[in-house]
Coordinates of C-alpha atoms in Angstrom, one line a residue:
M1 CA 324.4 62.5 89.5
T2 CA 321.8 60.0 88.4
Q3 CA 318.4 60.4 89.9
Q4 CA 318.0 57.2 91.8
G5 CA 314.3 57.9 92.5
V6 CA 313.5 57.4 88.9
R7 CA 314.7 54.1 87.5
W8 CA 315.5 53.4 83.9
T9 CA 313.3 51.3 81.7
A10 CA 314.4 47.8 80.5
D11 CA 314.4 49.2 77.0
Q12 CA 316.8 52.0 77.9
V13 CA 319.1 49.4 79.6
L14 CA 319.0 47.0 76.6
A15 CA 319.8 49.9 74.2
L16 CA 323.3 49.9 75.7
A17 CA 324.0 46.3 74.6
P18 CA 326.9 46.1 72.1
D19 CA 325.1 43.5 70.0
A20 CA 322.1 41.2 69.8
P21 CA 323.7 38.2 71.6
S22 CA 324.7 40.4 74.5
R23 CA 321.1 41.8 74.7
K24 CA 319.7 38.2 74.8
A25 CA 322.3 37.0 77.4
G26 CA 321.8 40.1 79.5
S27 CA 318.0 39.6 79.5
R28 CA 318.5 36.1 80.9
L29 CA 320.5 37.5 83.8
G30 CA 318.0 40.3 84.5
V31 CA 316.2 38.4 87.3
A32 CA 316.9 38.1 91.0
G33 CA 318.1 34.5 90.9
P34 CA 321.8 34.8 90.0
W35 CA 322.4 37.9 92.1
S36 CA 323.5 38.4 95.6
E37 CA 324.8 41.3 97.7
A38 CA 323.4 43.8 95.1
G39 CA 322.8 47.4 95.9
S40 CA 322.7 50.9 94.6
S41 CA 323.7 54.3 96.0
G42 CA 322.4 57.9 95.6
E43 CA 325.6 58.8 93.8
G44 CA 324.7 56.7 90.8
A45 CA 326.5 53.4 91.5
V46 CA 325.0 49.9 91.2
W47 CA 326.8 46.7 92.2
G48 CA 326.3 43.0 92.7
L49 CA 327.7 39.5 92.7
C50 CA 326.5 37.2 89.9
K51 CA 326.8 33.5 90.1
G52 CA 328.7 32.0 87.1
S53 CA 330.2 28.7 86.1
G54 CA 333.2 29.1 88.4
S55 CA 333.5 28.8 92.2
K56 CA 333.6 32.6 92.7
P57 CA 330.8 34.9 91.6
Y58 CA 331.5 37.7 89.2
R59 CA 331.9 41.1 90.7
T60 CA 330.0 43.7 88.7
V61 CA 329.7 47.4 89.3
V62 CA 328.3 50.2 87.1
D63 CA 328.8 53.9 87.5
L64 CA 325.7 55.7 86.2
S65 CA 327.0 59.1 87.1
A66 CA 329.6 59.2 84.3
P67 CA 328.6 62.2 82.1
A68 CA 329.5 60.4 78.8
G69 CA 327.4 57.4 79.7
P70 CA 327.6 54.5 82.1
A71 CA 331.0 53.0 83.0
Y72 CA 331.4 49.3 83.8
K73 CA 333.7 47.0 85.7
C74 CA 333.2 43.2 85.8
S75 CA 335.5 40.4 86.8
C76 CA 334.3 38.2 84.0
P77 CA 336.6 37.6 81.0
S78 CA 334.3 39.2 78.4
R79 CA 335.7 41.9 76.2
K80 CA 332.3 43.4 75.5
F81 CA 331.2 46.6 77.1
P82 CA 328.8 46.4 78.7
C83 CA 329.1 42.7 79.3
K84 CA 326.0 40.5 79.9
H85 CA 326.5 40.7 83.7
A86 CA 326.4 44.5 83.7
L87 CA 323.3 44.5 81.5
G88 CA 321.6 41.9 83.8
L89 CA 322.5 43.9 86.9
L90 CA 321.0 47.1 85.4
L91 CA 317.9 45.2 84.4
V92 CA 317.4 44.0 88.0
W93 CA 318.0 47.5 89.2
A94 CA 315.5 49.0 86.7
A95 CA 312.8 46.6 87.9
G96 CA 312.9 48.5 91.2
D97 CA 312.4 45.5 93.5
S98 CA 314.1 44.6 96.8
T99 CA 317.0 42.7 95.0
V100 CA 318.9 46.0 94.6
P101 CA 318.3 48.0 97.8
D102 CA 319.8 51.4 98.6
G103 CA 323.0 51.3 100.6
A104 CA 326.8 51.9 100.7
P105 CA 329.0 50.0 98.2
P106 CA 331.2 47.2 99.4
A107 CA 335.0 47.8 99.5
W108 CA 335.7 46.1 96.1
A109 CA 333.1 48.4 94.4
E110 CA 334.1 51.5 96.3
D111 CA 337.8 51.1 95.3
W112 CA 336.9 51.1 91.6
L113 CA 334.5 54.0 92.0
A114 CA 337.0 56.0 94.0
S115 CA 339.7 55.5 91.4
R116 CA 337.4 56.7 88.7
R117 CA 336.6 59.9 90.7
K118 CA 340.3 60.5 91.3
S119 CA 341.0 60.0 87.7
A120 CA 338.2 62.4 86.7
D121 CA 339.5 65.0 89.2
G122 CA 343.0 64.7 87.9
E123 CA 341.8 65.3 84.3
G124 CA 339.9 68.3 85.5
S125 CA 342.9 69.7 87.3
S126 CA 345.2 69.1 84.3
A127 CA 342.7 70.9 82.0
A128 CA 342.6 73.8 84.4
S129 CA 346.3 74.0 84.7
P130 CA 347.9 76.8 82.6
A131 CA 350.9 74.6 81.8
A132 CA 348.6 71.8 80.5
S133 CA 346.8 74.2 78.2
V134 CA 350.0 75.3 76.4
A135 CA 350.3 73.3 73.2
A136 CA 353.3 73.1 71.0
P137 CA 353.0 75.8 68.3
A138 CA 351.9 74.5 64.9
D139 CA 353.9 75.4 61.8
P140 CA 351.3 77.2 59.6
E141 CA 353.5 77.0 56.5
A142 CA 354.0 73.2 56.8
A143 CA 350.3 72.7 57.4
R144 CA 349.5 74.8 54.3
K145 CA 351.9 72.7 52.2
R146 CA 350.5 69.4 53.4
A147 CA 346.9 70.7 52.6
E148 CA 348.1 71.7 49.1
R149 CA 349.7 68.3 48.4
R150 CA 346.5 66.5 49.5
A151 CA 344.3 68.7 47.4
E152 CA 346.5 67.9 44.4
R153 CA 346.1 64.2 45.0
I154 CA 342.3 64.5 45.4
T155 CA 342.1 66.6 42.2
A156 CA 344.1 63.9 40.3
G157 CA 341.8 61.2 41.8
A158 CA 338.6 63.1 40.9
T159 CA 339.8 63.7 37.3
E160 CA 340.5 59.9 36.9
L161 CA 337.1 59.1 38.4
E162 CA 335.4 61.4 35.9
Q163 CA 337.2 59.5 33.0
R164 CA 335.9 56.2 34.5
L165 CA 332.4 57.5 34.6
C166 CA 332.6 58.7 31.0
D167 CA 333.9 55.3 29.9
L168 CA 330.9 53.6 31.6
L169 CA 328.4 55.9 29.9
R170 CA 330.0 55.5 26.5
S171 CA 329.9 51.7 26.6
G172 CA 326.4 51.7 28.1
T173 CA 325.2 50.7 31.6
A174 CA 324.8 47.1 30.5
S175 CA 328.6 46.8 30.4
A176 CA 328.7 47.3 34.2
E177 CA 327.0 44.0 34.6
Q178 CA 329.7 42.2 32.6
T179 CA 332.8 44.0 34.1
G180 CA 331.9 42.9 37.7
Y181 CA 332.8 44.4 41.0
G182 CA 336.6 44.2 40.5
L183 CA 336.9 47.3 38.3
W184 CA 335.1 49.4 40.9
E185 CA 337.1 48.0 43.8
E186 CA 340.2 48.9 42.0
T187 CA 338.8 52.4 41.3
A188 CA 338.0 52.8 45.0
A189 CA 341.5 51.8 45.9
R190 CA 342.8 54.5 43.6
M191 CA 340.6 57.0 45.5
V192 CA 342.1 55.8 48.8
D193 CA 345.5 56.4 47.3
A194 CA 344.3 59.9 46.3
Q195 CA 343.4 60.5 50.0
A196 CA 339.7 60.9 49.1
P197 CA 337.9 58.3 51.3
G198 CA 334.5 59.9 50.7
L199 CA 334.9 59.3 46.9
A200 CA 336.1 55.7 47.6
A201 CA 333.1 54.9 49.7
R202 CA 330.7 56.2 47.0
V203 CA 332.5 54.2 44.3
R204 CA 332.2 51.0 46.4
E205 CA 328.4 51.7 46.7
L206 CA 328.2 52.2 42.9
G207 CA 330.0 49.0 42.2
A208 CA 327.4 47.0 44.3
I209 CA 324.5 48.3 42.2
P210 CA 324.7 46.2 38.9
S211 CA 322.6 43.0 39.1
S212 CA 321.2 44.1 42.5
G213 CA 317.6 43.6 41.5
P214 CA 314.9 45.1 39.3
G215 CA 315.6 48.7 38.3
W216 CA 319.3 48.6 38.9
P217 CA 320.2 50.5 35.7
V218 CA 318.2 53.5 37.0
R219 CA 319.8 53.3 40.4
L220 CA 323.2 53.1 38.7
L221 CA 322.6 56.3 36.7
E222 CA 321.4 58.1 39.7
E223 CA 324.5 57.2 41.7
C224 CA 326.7 58.1 38.7
A225 CA 325.1 61.5 38.5
L226 CA 325.7 62.2 42.2
L227 CA 329.3 61.0 41.9
H228 CA 329.8 63.3 38.8
L229 CA 328.2 66.2 40.7
L230 CA 330.6 65.6 43.6
D231 CA 333.6 65.4 41.3
Q232 CA 332.7 68.6 39.6
G233 CA 332.0 70.3 42.9
W234 CA 335.6 69.5 44.0
L235 CA 337.1 70.5 40.7
R236 CA 335.3 73.8 40.8
R237 CA 335.2 74.3 44.6
D238 CA 336.6 77.8 44.3
E239 CA 333.5 78.9 42.4
L240 CA 331.1 77.6 45.0
P241 CA 329.4 79.5 47.9
P242 CA 331.5 79.0 51.1
E243 CA 329.0 76.7 52.9
L244 CA 328.6 74.4 49.8
A245 CA 332.3 74.3 49.3
T246 CA 332.7 73.2 52.9
T247 CA 330.1 70.5 52.3
V248 CA 332.0 69.3 49.2
R249 CA 335.2 69.0 51.1
S250 CA 333.5 67.0 53.8
R251 CA 331.9 64.7 51.2
V252 CA 335.1 63.9 49.5
G253 CA 336.6 62.9 52.8
L254 CA 338.6 65.9 54.1
P255 CA 338.4 66.0 57.9
G256 CA 336.8 69.0 59.5
R257 CA 336.8 70.5 63.0
P258 CA 333.9 71.7 65.1
E259 CA 333.9 75.5 64.8
A260 CA 330.5 76.8 65.9
P261 CA 330.2 78.4 69.4
P262 CA 329.3 75.8 72.0
L263 CA 325.6 75.4 72.6
R264 CA 324.5 74.4 76.1
D265 CA 321.2 72.6 76.4
H266 CA 319.4 69.7 78.0
W267 CA 319.9 67.2 75.2
L268 CA 317.4 64.3 74.9
V269 CA 319.0 61.1 73.5
L270 CA 316.7 60.2 70.7
A271 CA 318.4 57.1 69.2
Q272 CA 321.6 55.2 69.1
Y273 CA 322.7 52.5 66.7
D274 CA 325.9 51.0 65.2
T275 CA 327.0 50.2 61.7
G276 CA 330.1 48.4 60.6
D277 CA 332.1 47.7 57.4
G278 CA 334.4 44.9 58.8
K279 CA 337.1 47.3 59.7
L280 CA 335.4 50.0 61.7
T281 CA 332.3 50.3 63.9
T282 CA 330.5 53.6 63.7
R283 CA 328.0 54.6 66.4
R284 CA 325.4 57.3 65.5
V285 CA 323.7 59.1 68.4
W286 CA 320.9 61.5 67.7
L287 CA 320.2 64.2 70.2
Y288 CA 317.4 66.8 70.5
G289 CA 317.9 70.1 72.4
T290 CA 314.8 70.6 74.6
E291 CA 315.4 74.3 74.9
S292 CA 316.9 75.2 71.5
G293 CA 314.9 72.8 69.4
R294 CA 318.1 71.7 67.6
T295 CA 318.8 68.2 66.4
A296 CA 322.4 67.0 66.5
L297 CA 324.4 63.9 65.5
L298 CA 327.3 62.5 67.5
L299 CA 329.6 60.0 65.8
S300 CA 331.8 57.6 67.7
Y301 CA 334.1 55.0 66.3
G302 CA 335.6 51.7 67.4
A303 CA 337.9 49.1 65.8
A304 CA 336.2 46.1 64.3
G305 CA 334.7 43.9 67.0
R306 CA 334.9 46.6 69.6
P307 CA 332.0 48.9 70.4
P308 CA 332.7 52.7 70.4
S309 CA 333.3 54.2 73.8
L310 CA 330.4 56.7 73.7
A311 CA 327.1 55.2 75.0
L312 CA 324.2 57.4 75.9
P313 CA 320.9 55.7 77.1
V314 CA 318.0 56.5 74.8
G315 CA 315.2 58.5 76.4
L316 CA 317.4 60.2 79.0
A317 CA 318.7 63.8 78.8
L318 CA 322.0 65.4 79.7
D319 CA 322.9 68.9 80.5
A320 CA 325.9 69.5 78.1
E321 CA 327.6 71.7 75.5
L322 CA 327.8 70.7 71.9
T323 CA 330.0 72.3 69.2
G324 CA 328.8 72.0 65.6
Y325 CA 330.8 71.2 62.5
P326 CA 330.8 73.6 59.5
G327 CA 328.9 73.0 56.3
A328 CA 325.4 73.4 54.8
R329 CA 322.8 71.5 56.7
Q330 CA 325.5 70.0 58.9
L331 CA 324.0 68.3 62.0
R332 CA 327.2 66.6 63.2
A333 CA 328.5 68.0 66.5
E334 CA 331.1 67.2 69.1
L335 CA 330.2 66.5 72.7
G336 CA 331.9 69.1 75.0
E337 CA 331.6 69.8 78.7
Q338 CA 328.9 67.7 80.4
F339 CA 327.4 69.2 83.6
T340 CA 325.3 66.3 84.7
A341 CA 324.9 62.6 84.0
P342 CA 322.0 61.5 81.8
V343 CA 318.7 61.7 83.7
P344 CA 315.1 60.9 82.9
T345 CA 313.0 63.6 81.3
A346 CA 309.4 64.1 80.1
R347 CA 310.4 66.4 77.2
R348 CA 309.8 65.1 73.7
P349 CA 310.5 66.6 70.2
P350 CA 307.5 68.1 68.5
G351 CA 306.4 65.9 65.6
V352 CA 305.4 66.8 62.1
R353 CA 303.0 65.4 59.5
T354 CA 304.2 63.0 56.8
E355 CA 304.1 65.6 54.1
E356 CA 306.1 68.0 56.2
A357 CA 308.7 65.3 56.8
A358 CA 309.1 64.8 53.0
A359 CA 309.4 68.6 52.5
L360 CA 312.0 68.9 55.2
Y361 CA 314.1 66.2 53.6
G362 CA 313.7 67.9 50.2
E363 CA 314.9 71.3 51.6
A364 CA 317.9 69.6 53.1
L365 CA 318.8 68.0 49.7
R366 CA 318.7 71.4 48.2
D367 CA 321.7 72.4 50.3
D368 CA 323.4 69.0 50.3
P369 CA 322.6 66.8 47.3
W370 CA 324.6 63.9 48.7
L371 CA 322.6 63.7 51.9
D372 CA 321.3 60.1 52.5
V373 CA 318.9 60.7 55.4
W374 CA 317.4 63.5 57.5
P375 CA 316.2 63.2 61.1
V376 CA 312.4 63.6 61.5
T377 CA 309.9 63.0 64.3
L378 CA 306.5 62.0 62.9
R379 CA 303.4 62.6 65.1
D380 CA 300.2 60.5 65.2
V381 CA 301.1 57.9 62.6
I382 CA 299.9 54.4 62.3
P383 CA 302.1 51.6 60.7
T384 CA 300.0 50.1 57.9
P385 CA 300.8 47.5 55.3
V386 CA 300.7 48.7 51.6
E387 CA 298.0 47.0 49.5
Q388 CA 299.8 44.6 47.2
T389 CA 299.1 44.1 43.5
G390 CA 300.3 41.1 41.5
Q391 CA 302.2 38.2 42.9
R392 CA 304.9 40.0 45.0
S393 CA 305.6 38.2 48.2
D394 CA 307.4 40.9 50.1
Q395 CA 305.2 43.0 52.3
R396 CA 305.8 46.8 52.3
W397 CA 304.8 49.1 55.1
Q398 CA 304.0 52.7 55.5
L399 CA 303.3 55.2 58.2
V400 CA 299.9 56.7 57.7
D401 CA 298.7 60.0 59.2
A402 CA 296.0 59.4 61.7
E403 CA 294.1 62.5 60.7
G404 CA 294.7 62.4 56.9
D405 CA 295.1 60.3 53.9
L406 CA 298.8 60.8 53.4
A407 CA 301.6 58.3 54.2
L408 CA 305.3 58.0 54.2
P409 CA 306.7 54.6 53.0
M410 CA 309.0 52.8 55.4
A411 CA 312.5 51.8 54.1
S412 CA 312.4 48.2 52.7
A413 CA 315.7 47.6 54.6
T414 CA 314.0 48.1 58.0
P415 CA 314.8 45.0 60.0
A416 CA 311.8 42.7 60.6
P417 CA 312.1 42.7 64.4
R418 CA 312.1 46.5 64.5
L419 CA 309.1 46.6 62.2
W420 CA 307.0 44.1 64.1
R421 CA 307.9 45.8 67.4
L422 CA 306.6 49.1 66.0
V423 CA 303.4 47.4 64.8
A424 CA 302.9 45.8 68.3
L425 CA 303.5 49.1 70.1
S426 CA 300.9 50.8 67.9
A427 CA 298.3 48.0 67.9
G428 CA 296.4 50.1 65.3
A429 CA 296.5 53.3 67.4
P430 CA 298.5 56.5 66.5
L431 CA 302.0 56.9 68.0
T432 CA 305.0 59.3 67.7
V433 CA 308.1 57.9 65.9
F434 CA 311.6 59.3 65.4
G435 CA 313.7 58.1 62.6
E436 CA 315.7 58.9 59.5
C437 CA 313.9 60.0 56.3
G438 CA 315.7 59.3 53.1
H439 CA 315.3 58.4 49.4
Q440 CA 314.6 54.8 50.3
G441 CA 311.9 55.7 52.8
F442 CA 311.6 56.2 56.5
T443 CA 313.6 54.1 58.9
P444 CA 312.1 54.1 62.5
L445 CA 314.5 54.3 65.4
T446 CA 312.5 55.3 68.5
A447 CA 308.8 55.3 69.3
W448 CA 306.5 56.9 71.9
P449 CA 303.1 55.2 72.3
R450 CA 300.3 57.6 73.0
D451 CA 298.9 55.7 76.0
T452 CA 302.1 55.6 78.0
G453 CA 304.4 58.2 76.5
E454 CA 307.3 55.9 77.4
T455 CA 310.4 56.1 75.2
V456 CA 310.9 52.8 73.4
P457 CA 314.2 52.3 71.4
L458 CA 313.6 50.2 68.3
C459 CA 317.2 49.4 67.5

């Protein structure tokens, strides 16, 4: 049940938006003007009628008590979830004025809420039913043979990739600029045929490096070395320690299953953002266990153009169980049973100094050399521009320790709106920042200004 006495912030509402246009459109509807017959209940429901271009207003209702994140229903034709009307309604509700008073939901909203509760109860009953828990027995021998066949394909693909890398080094890195991207796209396709999607993804990244700017030959050699290391790890996986062998299998693209015992905690939602490759949208949700001190990563996927189903508001916490995946330094987990809907919390992860953040990332690389980023919370840092020399026009930024002379560079790929919002939140004063620390620098995702302590999503 959502605590209705404590409203969300506008930032937490807008963090649910599936894209920037929805965020902008929802903000325009986050005022009292378009809304009528709006209300909210102590059971976590918010509803209202929004005036649109047609003769009938759009009926919008949000269920905030859903453990996996808010659920939405709107009579508008939008295929986005949440739509701009749901975002606007939540923004009006978050403002806490008289536009959304407490009360009982109207019949059209109650019908949808009741059907959701009935469906949830039915799923719970099915899960508790002994008959439902009996699954068809798997054929261990058939599964073993399928795994062996796939391993043989991956081995053949890794062997071919090693030959491609040797050819590149023999002919010199300059040849990569002449051959173009086509050769690497063809090699990536061969890795897909070998059922090694992890190798295919790294090959595509390698193919994009030539002619990508100053210093590209060095970056190309670095990526070739990591790819060679992964190839050799697979080809010699039987000689590796068990955890490292598990990591290698994961990196080449073999699917894994969560195996660790479930860990129940009050999980603070640290950050949530989406990435896409044209075919698939991947949502990354970072969580922090306020009792265990563990950091975990949830991954959710959606077809291109459709947001993933999992949506957890940043800055809220949920009482839930997580089951971790195997592997060295593996943070990925699967969301299990949820005992409450996300609720506000004053708990925050303890921050570290910048030099400690770099050391943590280095320790993680020791166990997983192919790791791109590591989650870190920096305490008492100030975003500061790097002093420029020469005629370079691009401005670089760093996060400087307020009590020392050390700093951590920010990733150059940090979007400008995110950077300037962080600078505005700081206004020259120290703040706490959560983000991802990697070889390209630190990417900020969430901030807590010292004066308010309010959670501010940056993406």
